[in-house]
Amino acid sequence: MSHRGFFICLEGIDGCGKTTQARMLVNSLNKMGYRAIYTAEPSRGKIGSFIKRYCLHRDKRISSIVEALLFAADRVEHLDDEVIPAIMEGKVVVSDRYLFSSLAYQGAAGLDINWIRKINEYAIKPDLAIFIDVDPEVAIKRLKTIKSVMENLENEIKVREIYLKLVESGDLIRVDGNRSKREVAKEILHLTLSALKKIK
Ligand code: TMP
């Protein structure tokens, strides 16, 4: 069993199934004897709650610069309050979205990726970052209700293109999400266990 913590993030467009997959991964790891926890961005902290109210649940998108700055601020709080303390206790932290969501979503809104990286300089590098790739048309149809201003086909197509570039650059590992829940979960667990073995 590993004695140092481990940080994984799952990324993807809205409706790709990453929340379900993150929860399945946490359950599988806990059953295997790891101490795994689920966490998410936007976080449940004060800035995260503000983002949900102020940025996501409204008719029109706010300035993408403000969005990027708020998500970056929430990330610092999320790391300080939830992720880093759990890693220090030797836990496996599975985050439903992280830095790459800012690169993809705020990048798709037209911001310079290097600037987004710059304002996120304090965000630690995850041990494993997975992109669950689902066809945007399928993903949009899966959404029962539109929860955020980001959720429209045109936007998700642009977001996916940036995620794919991050796969090319080696920032993310692509998992084909156009398969059954179980098959996707099996591959994510396999990638996680291989990465966990390397740090033992
Ligand atoms: P969720 O539906 O996965 O909870 O995510 C909420 C929305 O927030 C989703 O549409 C993507 C968006 N988002 C960003 O635009 N930038 C970010 O940095 C993060 C973490 C989320």
Coordinates of C-alpha atoms and ligand atoms in Angstrom, one line a residue:
M1 CA 0.0 0.0 0.0
S2 CA 1.3 3.5 -0.8
H3 CA 2.1 5.7 2.1
R4 CA 2.3 9.0 0.3
G5 CA -0.7 10.8 -1.1
F6 CA -1.6 10.8 -4.7
F7 CA -3.5 13.4 -6.8
I8 CA -5.6 12.5 -9.8
C9 CA -7.9 14.8 -11.8
L10 CA -10.6 13.8 -14.3
E11 CA -11.3 16.2 -17.1
G12 CA -13.8 16.4 -19.9
I13 CA -16.6 18.4 -21.5
D14 CA -19.9 18.7 -19.7
G15 CA -21.9 15.5 -19.9
C16 CA -18.8 13.3 -20.5
G17 CA -19.5 11.3 -17.3
K18 CA -16.5 12.4 -15.3
T19 CA -18.5 12.9 -12.0
T20 CA -19.8 9.3 -12.2
Q21 CA -16.3 8.0 -13.1
A22 CA -14.6 10.0 -10.3
R23 CA -17.1 8.5 -7.8
M24 CA -16.6 5.0 -9.2
L25 CA -12.9 5.3 -9.0
V26 CA -13.0 6.5 -5.4
N27 CA -15.3 3.5 -4.5
S28 CA -13.0 1.0 -6.2
L29 CA -9.9 2.4 -4.6
N30 CA -11.5 2.4 -1.2
K31 CA -12.6 -1.3 -1.6
M32 CA -8.9 -2.1 -2.5
G33 CA -7.7 -0.6 0.8
Y34 CA -6.6 2.8 -0.4
R35 CA -7.9 5.8 1.4
A36 CA -9.5 7.8 -1.5
I37 CA -11.6 10.9 -1.5
Y38 CA -13.8 12.7 -4.1
T39 CA -13.4 16.4 -4.5
A40 CA -14.4 18.9 -7.3
E41 CA -13.9 22.3 -8.9
P42 CA -15.6 24.7 -8.6
S43 CA -15.0 23.7 -5.0
R44 CA -17.5 23.8 -2.1
G45 CA -15.6 26.7 -0.5
K46 CA -16.7 30.3 -0.5
I47 CA -15.2 31.2 -3.9
G48 CA -16.5 28.0 -5.5
S49 CA -20.0 28.7 -4.3
F50 CA -19.8 32.3 -5.5
I51 CA -18.6 31.0 -8.9
K52 CA -21.7 28.7 -9.2
R53 CA -24.0 31.6 -8.4
Y54 CA -22.3 34.5 -10.1
C55 CA -20.7 32.8 -13.2
L56 CA -22.5 29.6 -14.1
H57 CA -26.2 30.1 -13.2
R58 CA -27.1 33.1 -15.3
D59 CA -28.4 33.9 -18.8
K60 CA -25.2 35.5 -20.2
R61 CA -21.6 34.7 -19.6
I62 CA -19.5 37.2 -17.7
S63 CA -16.1 38.4 -18.8
S64 CA -13.8 35.4 -19.4
I65 CA -11.0 37.3 -17.7
V66 CA -13.1 37.5 -14.5
E67 CA -14.0 33.8 -14.9
A68 CA -10.4 32.8 -15.2
L69 CA -9.3 34.8 -12.2
L70 CA -12.2 33.4 -10.1
F71 CA -11.5 29.8 -11.0
A72 CA -7.8 30.4 -10.3
A73 CA -8.6 31.8 -6.9
D74 CA -11.0 29.0 -6.1
R75 CA -8.2 26.5 -7.1
V76 CA -5.8 28.0 -4.5
E77 CA -8.5 27.5 -1.8
H78 CA -9.4 24.1 -3.0
L79 CA -5.7 23.0 -2.8
D80 CA -5.1 24.6 0.6
D81 CA -8.3 23.5 2.2
E82 CA -9.0 20.0 0.7
V83 CA -6.4 18.6 -1.7
I84 CA -3.1 19.3 0.1
P85 CA -4.2 18.3 3.6
A86 CA -5.6 15.0 2.2
I87 CA -2.4 14.3 0.3
M88 CA -0.4 15.0 3.4
E89 CA -2.4 12.3 5.2
G90 CA -1.5 9.8 2.5
K91 CA -4.9 9.8 0.8
V92 CA -5.7 9.4 -2.9
V93 CA -7.5 12.6 -4.0
V94 CA -9.7 12.3 -7.1
S95 CA -10.7 15.8 -8.3
D96 CA -13.6 16.2 -10.7
R97 CA -12.0 19.0 -12.8
Y98 CA -8.8 21.0 -12.1
L99 CA -6.5 23.4 -13.9
F100 CA -7.1 21.9 -17.3
S101 CA -10.7 22.9 -17.2
S102 CA -9.5 26.5 -17.0
L103 CA -7.1 26.0 -19.9
A104 CA -9.9 24.4 -22.0
Y105 CA -13.0 26.5 -21.1
Q106 CA -11.4 29.9 -20.6
G107 CA -9.1 29.1 -23.5
A108 CA -12.1 28.3 -25.7
A109 CA -13.6 31.7 -24.6
G110 CA -10.6 33.3 -26.3
L111 CA -8.0 33.8 -23.5
D112 CA -4.3 33.2 -24.0
I113 CA -3.5 29.8 -22.6
N114 CA -0.1 31.0 -21.4
W115 CA -1.8 33.7 -19.4
I116 CA -4.2 31.2 -17.9
R117 CA -1.2 29.0 -17.0
K118 CA 0.6 32.0 -15.5
I119 CA -2.3 32.9 -13.1
N120 CA -2.4 29.2 -12.1
E121 CA 1.3 29.0 -11.4
Y122 CA 0.6 28.0 -7.8
A123 CA -1.5 25.0 -8.8
I124 CA 0.5 21.8 -8.1
K125 CA 1.0 19.3 -10.9
P126 CA -1.3 16.3 -10.5
D127 CA 0.2 12.8 -10.5
L128 CA -2.3 11.7 -13.1
A129 CA -4.6 13.8 -15.3
I130 CA -7.2 12.0 -17.4
F131 CA -9.3 13.4 -20.2
I132 CA -12.6 11.5 -20.8
D133 CA -13.3 12.1 -24.4
V134 CA -16.9 11.9 -25.5
D135 CA -18.5 13.1 -28.7
P136 CA -19.9 16.6 -27.9
E137 CA -23.3 15.9 -29.6
V138 CA -23.7 12.8 -27.4
A139 CA -22.5 14.6 -24.3
I140 CA -25.0 17.5 -24.7
K141 CA -27.9 15.1 -25.2
R142 CA -26.9 13.4 -22.0
L143 CA -27.4 16.6 -20.0
K144 CA -30.8 16.4 -18.4
T145 CA -30.9 20.1 -17.5
I146 CA -28.6 22.8 -18.7
K147 CA -26.8 23.8 -15.5
S148 CA -24.2 26.2 -16.7
V149 CA -23.8 29.0 -19.3
M150 CA -20.9 26.9 -20.8
E151 CA -23.2 24.1 -21.8
N152 CA -23.9 24.5 -25.5
L153 CA -22.7 22.4 -28.5
E154 CA -20.6 25.1 -30.1
N155 CA -18.7 25.8 -26.9
E156 CA -18.2 22.1 -26.0
I157 CA -16.7 21.5 -29.5
K158 CA -14.1 24.3 -28.9
V159 CA -13.4 23.1 -25.4
R160 CA -12.8 19.5 -26.7
E161 CA -10.3 20.8 -29.3
I162 CA -8.2 22.4 -26.5
Y163 CA -8.4 19.2 -24.4
L164 CA -7.1 17.2 -27.4
K165 CA -4.2 19.7 -27.7
L166 CA -3.4 19.1 -24.1
V167 CA -3.4 15.3 -24.8
E168 CA -0.9 15.9 -27.6
S169 CA 1.4 18.0 -25.4
G170 CA 1.4 15.2 -22.8
D171 CA -0.5 17.2 -20.1
L172 CA -3.5 14.8 -20.2
I173 CA -4.0 11.1 -21.0
R174 CA -7.0 10.4 -23.2
V175 CA -9.6 7.8 -22.4
D176 CA -12.3 6.9 -24.9
G177 CA -15.5 7.8 -23.1
N178 CA -17.8 6.7 -26.0
R179 CA -18.0 3.2 -24.3
S180 CA -20.0 1.6 -21.5
K181 CA -19.6 3.1 -18.0
R182 CA -17.9 -0.1 -16.8
E183 CA -15.4 -0.2 -19.7
V184 CA -14.4 3.4 -19.1
A185 CA -14.1 2.8 -15.3
K186 CA -11.9 -0.3 -15.9
E187 CA -9.4 1.7 -18.0
I188 CA -9.3 4.6 -15.5
L189 CA -8.7 2.2 -12.6
H190 CA -6.0 0.5 -14.6
L191 CA -4.2 3.8 -15.4
T192 CA -4.5 4.8 -11.7
L193 CA -3.1 1.6 -10.3
S194 CA -0.2 1.7 -12.8
A195 CA 0.6 5.2 -11.8
L196 CA 0.2 4.4 -8.1
K197 CA 2.7 1.4 -8.4
K198 CA 5.3 3.8 -9.9
I199 CA 5.4 5.9 -6.7
K200 CA 5.6 3.1 -4.2
Ligands
TMP1 P1 -19.3 20.9 -13.5 O1 -20.6 20.9 -14.2 O2 -18.4 19.9 -13.8 O3 -19.6 21.1 -12.0 O4 -18.5 22.3 -13.9 C1 -19.1 23.5 -13.9 C2 -18.8 24.3 -15.1 O5 -17.6 25.1 -14.8 C3 -18.4 23.6 -16.3 O6 -19.3 24.0 -17.4 C4 -17.0 23.9 -16.7 C5 -16.8 25.2 -15.9 N1 -15.4 25.4 -15.5 C6 -14.6 26.4 -16.1 O7 -15.1 27.0 -17.1 N2 -13.3 26.6 -15.7 C7 -12.8 25.9 -14.7 O8 -11.6 26.2 -14.3 C8 -13.6 24.9 -14.0 C9 -13.0 24.2 -12.8 C10 -14.9 24.7 -14.4

